[in-house]
mmCIF file of C-alpha atoms in Angstrom:
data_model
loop_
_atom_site.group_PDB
_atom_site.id
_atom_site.type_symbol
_atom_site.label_atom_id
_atom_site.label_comp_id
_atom_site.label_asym_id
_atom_site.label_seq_id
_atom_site.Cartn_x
_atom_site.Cartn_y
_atom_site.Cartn_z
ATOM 1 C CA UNK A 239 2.370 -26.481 -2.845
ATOM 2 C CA UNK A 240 5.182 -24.252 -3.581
ATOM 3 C CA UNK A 241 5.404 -20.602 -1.967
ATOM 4 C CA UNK A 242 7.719 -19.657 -5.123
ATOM 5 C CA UNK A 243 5.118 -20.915 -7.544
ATOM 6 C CA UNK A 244 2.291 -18.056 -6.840
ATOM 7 C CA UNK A 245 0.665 -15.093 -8.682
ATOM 8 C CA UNK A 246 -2.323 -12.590 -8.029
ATOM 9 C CA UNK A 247 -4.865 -10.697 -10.767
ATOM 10 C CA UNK A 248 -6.344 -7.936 -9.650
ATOM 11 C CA UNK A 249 -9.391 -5.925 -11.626
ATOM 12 C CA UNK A 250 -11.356 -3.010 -10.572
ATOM 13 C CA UNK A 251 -15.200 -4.129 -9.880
ATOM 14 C CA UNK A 252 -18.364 -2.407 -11.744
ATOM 15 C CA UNK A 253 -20.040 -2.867 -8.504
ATOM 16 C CA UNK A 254 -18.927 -3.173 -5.384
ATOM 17 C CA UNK A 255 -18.746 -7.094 -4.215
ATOM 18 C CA UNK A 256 -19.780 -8.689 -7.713
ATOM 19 C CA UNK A 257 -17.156 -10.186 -9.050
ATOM 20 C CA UNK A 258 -14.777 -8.745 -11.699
ATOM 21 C CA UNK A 259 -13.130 -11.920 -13.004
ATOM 22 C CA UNK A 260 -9.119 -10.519 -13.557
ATOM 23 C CA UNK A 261 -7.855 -11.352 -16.851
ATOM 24 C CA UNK A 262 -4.761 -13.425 -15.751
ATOM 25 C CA UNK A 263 -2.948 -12.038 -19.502
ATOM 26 C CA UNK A 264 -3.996 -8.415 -18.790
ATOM 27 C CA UNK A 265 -4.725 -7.863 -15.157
ATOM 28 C CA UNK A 266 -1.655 -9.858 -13.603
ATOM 29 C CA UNK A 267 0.548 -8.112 -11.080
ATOM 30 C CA UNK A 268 4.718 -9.201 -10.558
ATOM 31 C CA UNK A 269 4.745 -9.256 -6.562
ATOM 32 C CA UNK A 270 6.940 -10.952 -3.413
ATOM 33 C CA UNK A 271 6.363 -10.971 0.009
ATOM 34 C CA UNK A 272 2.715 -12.935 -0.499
ATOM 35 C CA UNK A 273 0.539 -13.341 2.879
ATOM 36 C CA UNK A 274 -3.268 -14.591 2.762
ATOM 37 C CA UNK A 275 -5.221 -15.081 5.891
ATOM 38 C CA UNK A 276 -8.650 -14.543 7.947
ATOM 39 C CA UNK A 277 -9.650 -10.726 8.807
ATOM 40 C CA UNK A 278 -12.356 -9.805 11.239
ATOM 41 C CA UNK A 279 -12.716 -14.292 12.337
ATOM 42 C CA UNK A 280 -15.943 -14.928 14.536
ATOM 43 C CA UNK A 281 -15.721 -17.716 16.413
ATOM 44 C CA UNK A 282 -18.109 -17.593 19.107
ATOM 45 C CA UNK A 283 -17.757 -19.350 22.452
ATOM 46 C CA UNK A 284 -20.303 -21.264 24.337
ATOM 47 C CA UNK A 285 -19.456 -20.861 27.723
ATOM 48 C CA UNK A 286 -21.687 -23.293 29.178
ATOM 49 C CA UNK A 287 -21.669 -24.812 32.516
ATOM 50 C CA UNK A 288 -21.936 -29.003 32.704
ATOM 51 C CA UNK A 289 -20.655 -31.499 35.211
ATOM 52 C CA UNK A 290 -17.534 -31.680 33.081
ATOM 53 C CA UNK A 291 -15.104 -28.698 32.693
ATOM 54 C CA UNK A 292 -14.655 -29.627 29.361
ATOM 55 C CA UNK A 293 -15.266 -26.101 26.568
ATOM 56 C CA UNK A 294 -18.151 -26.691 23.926
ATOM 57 C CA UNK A 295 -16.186 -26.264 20.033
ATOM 58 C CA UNK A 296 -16.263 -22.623 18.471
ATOM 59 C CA UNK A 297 -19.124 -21.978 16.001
ATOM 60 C CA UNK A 298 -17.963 -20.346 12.415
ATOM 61 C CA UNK A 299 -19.612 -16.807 12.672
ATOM 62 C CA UNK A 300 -18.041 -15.350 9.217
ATOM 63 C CA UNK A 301 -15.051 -13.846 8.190
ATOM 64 C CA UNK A 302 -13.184 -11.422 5.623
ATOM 65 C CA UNK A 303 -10.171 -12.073 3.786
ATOM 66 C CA UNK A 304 -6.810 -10.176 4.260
ATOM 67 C CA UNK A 305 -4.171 -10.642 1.491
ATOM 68 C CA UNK A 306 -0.813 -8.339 1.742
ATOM 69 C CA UNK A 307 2.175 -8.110 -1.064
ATOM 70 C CA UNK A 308 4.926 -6.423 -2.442
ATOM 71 C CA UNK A 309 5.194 -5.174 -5.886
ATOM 72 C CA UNK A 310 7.896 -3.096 -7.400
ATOM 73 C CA UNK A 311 7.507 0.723 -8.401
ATOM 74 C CA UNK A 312 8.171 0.929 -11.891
ATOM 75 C CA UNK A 313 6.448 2.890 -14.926
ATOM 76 C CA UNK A 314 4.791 0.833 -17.838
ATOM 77 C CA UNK A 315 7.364 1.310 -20.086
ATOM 78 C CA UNK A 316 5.825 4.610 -22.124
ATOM 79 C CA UNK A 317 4.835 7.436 -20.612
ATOM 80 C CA UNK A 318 0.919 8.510 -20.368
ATOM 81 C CA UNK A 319 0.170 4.966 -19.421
ATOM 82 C CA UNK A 320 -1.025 3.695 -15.928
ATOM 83 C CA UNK A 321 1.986 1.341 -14.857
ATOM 84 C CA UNK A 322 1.101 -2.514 -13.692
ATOM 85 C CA UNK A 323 -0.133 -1.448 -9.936
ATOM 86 C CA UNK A 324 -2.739 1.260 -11.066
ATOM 87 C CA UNK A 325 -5.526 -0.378 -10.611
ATOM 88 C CA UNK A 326 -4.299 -1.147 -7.185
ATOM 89 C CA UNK A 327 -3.577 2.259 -6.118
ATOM 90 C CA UNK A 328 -7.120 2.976 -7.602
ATOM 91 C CA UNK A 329 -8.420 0.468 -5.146
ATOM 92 C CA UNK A 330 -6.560 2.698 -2.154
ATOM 93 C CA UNK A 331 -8.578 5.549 -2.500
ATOM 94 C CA UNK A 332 -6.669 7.250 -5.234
ATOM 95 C CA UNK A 333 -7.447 9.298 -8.349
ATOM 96 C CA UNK A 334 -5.561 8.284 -11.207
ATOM 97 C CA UNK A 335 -5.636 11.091 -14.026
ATOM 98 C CA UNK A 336 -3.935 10.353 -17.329
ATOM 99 C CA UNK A 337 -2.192 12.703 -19.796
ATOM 100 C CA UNK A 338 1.443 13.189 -20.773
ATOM 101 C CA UNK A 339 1.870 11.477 -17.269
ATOM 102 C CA UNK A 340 0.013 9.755 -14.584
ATOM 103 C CA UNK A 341 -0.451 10.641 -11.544
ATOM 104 C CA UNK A 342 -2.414 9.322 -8.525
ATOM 105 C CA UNK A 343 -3.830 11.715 -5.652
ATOM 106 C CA UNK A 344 -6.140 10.598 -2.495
ATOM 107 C CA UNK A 345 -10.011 11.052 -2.999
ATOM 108 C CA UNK A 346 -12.275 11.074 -0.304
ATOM 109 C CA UNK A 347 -15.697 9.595 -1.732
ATOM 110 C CA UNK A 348 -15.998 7.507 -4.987
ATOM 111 C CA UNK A 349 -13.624 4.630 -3.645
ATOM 112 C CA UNK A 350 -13.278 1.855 -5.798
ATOM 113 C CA UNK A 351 -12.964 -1.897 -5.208
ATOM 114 C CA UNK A 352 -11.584 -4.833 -6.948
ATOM 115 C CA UNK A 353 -11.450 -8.574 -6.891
ATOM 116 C CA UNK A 354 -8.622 -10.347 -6.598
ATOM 117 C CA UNK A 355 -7.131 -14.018 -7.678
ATOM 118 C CA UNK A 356 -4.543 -15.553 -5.409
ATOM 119 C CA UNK A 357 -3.325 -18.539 -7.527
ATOM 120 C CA UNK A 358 -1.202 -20.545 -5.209
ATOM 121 C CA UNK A 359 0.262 -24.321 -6.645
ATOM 122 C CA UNK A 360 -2.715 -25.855 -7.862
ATOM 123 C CA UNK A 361 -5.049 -23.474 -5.914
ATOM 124 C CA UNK A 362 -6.998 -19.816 -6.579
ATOM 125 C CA UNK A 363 -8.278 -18.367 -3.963
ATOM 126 C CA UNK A 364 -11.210 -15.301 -4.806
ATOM 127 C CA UNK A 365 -11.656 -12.184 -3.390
ATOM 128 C CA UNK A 366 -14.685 -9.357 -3.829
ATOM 129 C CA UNK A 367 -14.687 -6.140 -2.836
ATOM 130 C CA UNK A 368 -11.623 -5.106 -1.957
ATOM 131 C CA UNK A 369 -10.527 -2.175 -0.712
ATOM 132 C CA UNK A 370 -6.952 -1.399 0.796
ATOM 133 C CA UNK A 371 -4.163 0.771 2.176
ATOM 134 C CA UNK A 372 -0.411 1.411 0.972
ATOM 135 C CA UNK A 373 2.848 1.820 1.749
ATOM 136 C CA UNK A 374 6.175 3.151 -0.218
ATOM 137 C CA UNK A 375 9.660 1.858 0.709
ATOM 138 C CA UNK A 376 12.690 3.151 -1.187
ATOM 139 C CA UNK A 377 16.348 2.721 0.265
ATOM 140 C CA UNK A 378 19.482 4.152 -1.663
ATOM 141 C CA UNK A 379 20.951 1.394 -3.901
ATOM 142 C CA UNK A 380 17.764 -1.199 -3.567
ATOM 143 C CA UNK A 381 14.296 -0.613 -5.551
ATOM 144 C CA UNK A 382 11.596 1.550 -4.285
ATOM 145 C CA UNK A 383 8.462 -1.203 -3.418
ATOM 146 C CA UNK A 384 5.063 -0.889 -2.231
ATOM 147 C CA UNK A 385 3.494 -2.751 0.049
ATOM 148 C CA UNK A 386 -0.253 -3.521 -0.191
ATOM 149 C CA UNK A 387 -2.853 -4.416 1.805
ATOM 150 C CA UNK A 388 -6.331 -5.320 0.739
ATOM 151 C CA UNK A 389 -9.367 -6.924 2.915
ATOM 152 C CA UNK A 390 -12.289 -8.131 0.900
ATOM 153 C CA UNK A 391 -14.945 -10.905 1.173
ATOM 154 C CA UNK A 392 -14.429 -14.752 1.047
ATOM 155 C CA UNK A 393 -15.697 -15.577 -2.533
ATOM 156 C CA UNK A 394 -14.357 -19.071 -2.043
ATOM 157 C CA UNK A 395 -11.592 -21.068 -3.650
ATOM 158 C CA UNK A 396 -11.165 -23.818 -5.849
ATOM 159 C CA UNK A 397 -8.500 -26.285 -6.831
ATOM 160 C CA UNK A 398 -7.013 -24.902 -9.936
ATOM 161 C CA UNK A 399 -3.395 -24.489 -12.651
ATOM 162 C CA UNK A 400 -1.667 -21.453 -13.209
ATOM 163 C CA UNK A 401 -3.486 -20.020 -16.428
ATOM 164 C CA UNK A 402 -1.001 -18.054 -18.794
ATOM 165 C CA UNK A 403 -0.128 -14.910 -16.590
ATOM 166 C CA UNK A 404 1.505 -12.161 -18.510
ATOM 167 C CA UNK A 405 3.518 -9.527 -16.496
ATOM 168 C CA UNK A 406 4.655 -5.851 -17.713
ATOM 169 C CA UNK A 407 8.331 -6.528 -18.979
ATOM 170 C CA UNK A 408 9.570 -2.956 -17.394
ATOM 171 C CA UNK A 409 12.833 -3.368 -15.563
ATOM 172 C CA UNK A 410 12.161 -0.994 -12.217
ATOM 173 C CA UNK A 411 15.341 1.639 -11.919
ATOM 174 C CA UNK A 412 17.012 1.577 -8.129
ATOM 175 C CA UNK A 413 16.738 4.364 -5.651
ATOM 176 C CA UNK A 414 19.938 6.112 -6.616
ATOM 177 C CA UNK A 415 20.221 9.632 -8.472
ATOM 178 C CA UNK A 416 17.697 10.991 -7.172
ATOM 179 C CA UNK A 417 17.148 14.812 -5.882
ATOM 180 C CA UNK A 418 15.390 14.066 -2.742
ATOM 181 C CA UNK A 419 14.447 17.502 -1.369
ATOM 182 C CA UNK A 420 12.213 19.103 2.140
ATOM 183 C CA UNK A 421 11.479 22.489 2.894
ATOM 184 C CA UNK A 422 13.597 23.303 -0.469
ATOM 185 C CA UNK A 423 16.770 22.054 0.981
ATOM 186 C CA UNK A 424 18.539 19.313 -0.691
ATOM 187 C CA UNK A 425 18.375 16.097 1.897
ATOM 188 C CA UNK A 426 21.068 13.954 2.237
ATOM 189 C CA UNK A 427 19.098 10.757 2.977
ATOM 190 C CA UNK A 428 19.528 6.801 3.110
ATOM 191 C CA UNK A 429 15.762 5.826 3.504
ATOM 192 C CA UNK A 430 12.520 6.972 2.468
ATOM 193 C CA UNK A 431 8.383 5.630 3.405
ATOM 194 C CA UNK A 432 5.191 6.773 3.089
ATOM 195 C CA UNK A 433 1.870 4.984 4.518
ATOM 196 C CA UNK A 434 -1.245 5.887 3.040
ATOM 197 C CA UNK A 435 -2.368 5.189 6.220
ATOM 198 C CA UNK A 436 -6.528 4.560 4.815
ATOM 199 C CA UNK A 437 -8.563 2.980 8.045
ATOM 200 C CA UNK A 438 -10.616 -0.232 6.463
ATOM 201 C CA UNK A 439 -13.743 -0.385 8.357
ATOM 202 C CA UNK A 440 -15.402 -3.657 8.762
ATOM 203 C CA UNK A 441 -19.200 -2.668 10.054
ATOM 204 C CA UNK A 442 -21.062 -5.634 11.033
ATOM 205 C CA UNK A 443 -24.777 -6.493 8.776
ATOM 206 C CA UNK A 444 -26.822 -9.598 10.197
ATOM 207 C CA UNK A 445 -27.991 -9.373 6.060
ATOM 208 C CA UNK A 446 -24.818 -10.779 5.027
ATOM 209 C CA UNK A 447 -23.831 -14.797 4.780
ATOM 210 C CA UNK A 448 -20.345 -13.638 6.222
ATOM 211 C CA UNK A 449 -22.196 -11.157 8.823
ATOM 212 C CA UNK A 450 -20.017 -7.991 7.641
ATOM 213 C CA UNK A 451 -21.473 -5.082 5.284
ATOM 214 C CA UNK A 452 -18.957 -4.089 2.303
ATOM 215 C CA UNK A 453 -15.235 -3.019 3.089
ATOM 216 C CA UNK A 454 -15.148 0.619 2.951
ATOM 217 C CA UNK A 455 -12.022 3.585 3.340
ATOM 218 C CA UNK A 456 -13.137 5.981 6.744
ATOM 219 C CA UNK A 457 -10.056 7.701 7.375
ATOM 220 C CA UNK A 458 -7.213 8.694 6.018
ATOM 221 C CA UNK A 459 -3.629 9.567 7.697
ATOM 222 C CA UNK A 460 -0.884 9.601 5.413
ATOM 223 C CA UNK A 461 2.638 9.370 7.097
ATOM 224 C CA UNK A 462 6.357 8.670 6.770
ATOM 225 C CA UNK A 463 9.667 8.491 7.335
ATOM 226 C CA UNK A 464 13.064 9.758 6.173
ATOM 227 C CA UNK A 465 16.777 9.788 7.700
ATOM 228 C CA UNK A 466 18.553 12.998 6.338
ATOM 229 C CA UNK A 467 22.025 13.662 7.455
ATOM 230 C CA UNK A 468 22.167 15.984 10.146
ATOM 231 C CA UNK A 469 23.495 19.853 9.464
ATOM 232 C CA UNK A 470 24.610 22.862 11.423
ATOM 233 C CA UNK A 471 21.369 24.849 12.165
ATOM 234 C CA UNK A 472 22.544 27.350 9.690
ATOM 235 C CA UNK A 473 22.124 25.465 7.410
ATOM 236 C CA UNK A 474 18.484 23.256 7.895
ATOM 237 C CA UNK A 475 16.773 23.481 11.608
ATOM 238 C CA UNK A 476 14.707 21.088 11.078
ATOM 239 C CA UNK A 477 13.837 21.757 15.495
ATOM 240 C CA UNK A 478 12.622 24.402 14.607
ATOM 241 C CA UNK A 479 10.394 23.077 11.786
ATOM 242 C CA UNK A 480 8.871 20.857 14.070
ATOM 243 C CA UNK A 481 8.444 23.136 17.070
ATOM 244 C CA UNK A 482 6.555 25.599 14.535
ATOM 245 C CA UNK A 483 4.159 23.062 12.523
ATOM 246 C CA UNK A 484 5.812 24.415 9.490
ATOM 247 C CA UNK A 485 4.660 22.757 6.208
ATOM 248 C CA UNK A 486 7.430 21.639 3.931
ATOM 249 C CA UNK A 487 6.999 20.795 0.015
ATOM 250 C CA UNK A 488 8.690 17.376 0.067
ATOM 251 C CA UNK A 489 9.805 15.348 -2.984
ATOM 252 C CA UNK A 490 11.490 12.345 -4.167
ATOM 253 C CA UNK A 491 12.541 14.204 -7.227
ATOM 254 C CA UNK A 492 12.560 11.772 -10.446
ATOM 255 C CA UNK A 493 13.661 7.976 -9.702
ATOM 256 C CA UNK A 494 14.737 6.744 -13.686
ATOM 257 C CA UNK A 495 15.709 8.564 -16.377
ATOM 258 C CA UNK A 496 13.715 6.811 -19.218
ATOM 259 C CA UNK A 497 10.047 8.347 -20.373
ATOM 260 C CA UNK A 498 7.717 5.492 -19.250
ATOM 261 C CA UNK A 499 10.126 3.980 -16.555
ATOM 262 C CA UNK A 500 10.121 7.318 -14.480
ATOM 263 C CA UNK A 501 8.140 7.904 -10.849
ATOM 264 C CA UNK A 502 8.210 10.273 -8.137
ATOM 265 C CA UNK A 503 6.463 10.880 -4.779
ATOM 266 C CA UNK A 504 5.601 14.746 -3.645
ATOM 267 C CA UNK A 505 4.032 15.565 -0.306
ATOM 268 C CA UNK A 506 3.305 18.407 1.850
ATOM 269 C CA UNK A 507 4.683 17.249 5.471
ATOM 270 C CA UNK A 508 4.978 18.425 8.841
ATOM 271 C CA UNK A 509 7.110 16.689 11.229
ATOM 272 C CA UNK A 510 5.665 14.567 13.705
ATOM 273 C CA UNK A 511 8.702 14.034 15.705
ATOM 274 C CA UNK A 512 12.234 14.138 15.836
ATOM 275 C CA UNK A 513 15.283 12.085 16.897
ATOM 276 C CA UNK A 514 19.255 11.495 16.630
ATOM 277 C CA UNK A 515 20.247 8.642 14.819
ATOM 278 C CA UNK A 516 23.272 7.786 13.079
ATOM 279 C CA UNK A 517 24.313 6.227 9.707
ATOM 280 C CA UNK A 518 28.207 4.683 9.418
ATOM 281 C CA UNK A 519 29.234 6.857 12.114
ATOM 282 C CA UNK A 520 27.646 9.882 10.829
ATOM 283 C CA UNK A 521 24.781 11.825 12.901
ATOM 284 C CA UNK A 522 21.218 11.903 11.131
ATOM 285 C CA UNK A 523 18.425 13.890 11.801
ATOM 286 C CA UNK A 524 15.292 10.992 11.916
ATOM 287 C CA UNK A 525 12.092 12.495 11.341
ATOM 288 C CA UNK A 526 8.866 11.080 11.173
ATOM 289 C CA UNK A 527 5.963 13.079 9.638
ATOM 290 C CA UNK A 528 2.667 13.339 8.660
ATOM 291 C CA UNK A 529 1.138 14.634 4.819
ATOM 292 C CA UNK A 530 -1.528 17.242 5.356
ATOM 293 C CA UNK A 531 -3.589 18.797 2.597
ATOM 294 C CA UNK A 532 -3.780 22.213 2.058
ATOM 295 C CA UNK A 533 -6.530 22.333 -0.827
ATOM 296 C CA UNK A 534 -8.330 19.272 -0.076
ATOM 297 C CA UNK A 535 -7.282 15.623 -0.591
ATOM 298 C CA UNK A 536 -3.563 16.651 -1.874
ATOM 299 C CA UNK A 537 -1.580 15.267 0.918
ATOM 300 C CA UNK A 538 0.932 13.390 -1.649
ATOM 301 C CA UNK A 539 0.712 12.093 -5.398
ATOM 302 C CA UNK A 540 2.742 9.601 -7.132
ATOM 303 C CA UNK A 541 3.625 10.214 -10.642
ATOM 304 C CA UNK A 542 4.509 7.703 -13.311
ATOM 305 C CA UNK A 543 6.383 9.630 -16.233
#
């Protein structure tokens, strides 16, 4: 089997753990960086005591399924509808609300789930009720991605073709042009990230054939990363900023210039620590912070335009 010869589906379940069956034409996401493996793997030990000091095999207690990958942030091509990852941001404990634009916010009850098909060469791999975290990479002159990261039952797998997969045609615009802003001044920066940073709790339930209870979101601590070049404290302190838990608007401003292939992250930060770094022989300011709400669950939003 080839690693280059791989796709996922990925559709938003009525109810949680029954599964959703992704149309491959409709439901298909473009992604890199595939990983697939065992989450929460009981394997209980018999620690018995014989004449021999030979160890009694493992016993197959149940498992969940962990499957990670990148996809590229991009609109859908017109503006007003969700772009290609929505329903996996959905499935991250976000809103999506729909107008002229659309725009994604954390919720804090109401999470959904999806299932998800992992065609590999000749193989699909299922998984039911999934639920997942996020996080945003942008770097000037390369394409702002997103990594996921979605845990989910074992709903088995079967030998199995590619069926026709069809892929939003939307060429993603690179990280360049962009008004990146914090605390209202005008950042010079090289590197942006933001982590949703959603806890996936696991809870045990002897109920289950796997032994675990459905996936759910418990917690939620968004934080990030940027580089701005540093500046005379006349102009930006950002020591001070951080010694003073001051809350800072912070944008991406718009990446793209074309209605439908337009996005933007906005967040209200407070730095979490600060250090020197330095960029081609010029000083930066590396911060690290955390998105706090101020009105309730409106830490950050991502907005497709």
């Amino acid at each position: 089997m080839l690693t280059t010869k791989e796709a996922i589906a990925l559709k938003i379940e009525t109810t949680q753990g029954v599964e959703a069956a992704p149309d491959p034409s409709a439901d298909a996401i473009l992604v890199s960086e595939l990983s697939y493996a065992n989450e929460g793997l009981r394997m209980v030990e018999r620690p018995l005591i014989k004449p021999t000091i030979s160890t009694e095999q493992s016993i197959f207690a149940g498992t969940l399924k962990k499957l990670t990958f990148t996809a590229e942030l991009k609109g859908s091509g017109t503006a007003g509808v969700a772009p290609e990852i929505g329903q996996a941001l959905r499935c991250c404990g976000m809103s999506e609300t729909i107008g002229s634009s659309v725009v994604y916010q954390p919720v804090s009850e109401g999470h959904e789930s999806c299932t998800i098909y992992y065609y590999q060469d000749g193989r699909l791999n299922k998984i039911v009720g999934a639920k997942g975290t996020a996080t945003i990479n942008a770097e000037a002159g390369g394409l702002g991605t997103i990594q996921f990261e979605f845990t989910g039952k074992d709903a088995g797998r079967v030998d199995q073709n590619f069926p026709a997969l069809s892929y939003n045609a939307t060429v993603p615009r690179p990280f360049i042009e962009v008004p990146f802003s914090i605390g209202g001044y005008d950042a010079i920066i090289n590197s942006f990230s933001l982590a949703f940073g959603n806890t996936i709790s696991t809870p045990g339930n002897v109920r289950e054939a796997d032994g675990y209870a459905q996936v759910e979101i418990s917690k939620r601590d968004p934080n990030g990363s940027i580089d701005p070049e540093a500046q005379k404290i006349s102009v930006i302190d950002f020591e001070t900023k951080f010694k003073n838990g001051e809350l800072m608007d912070m944008t991406t401003g718009d990446v793209g210039k074309v209605a439908g292939n337009i996005w933007n992250v906005s967040a209200k930060v407070g730095i979490r620590d600060i250090s020197s770094g330095e960029r081609d022989q010029r000083r930066t300011d590396d911060l690290t912070y955390g998105a706090h709400e101020t009105l309730g669950d409106d830490e950050f939003t991502i907005e497709f335009k």
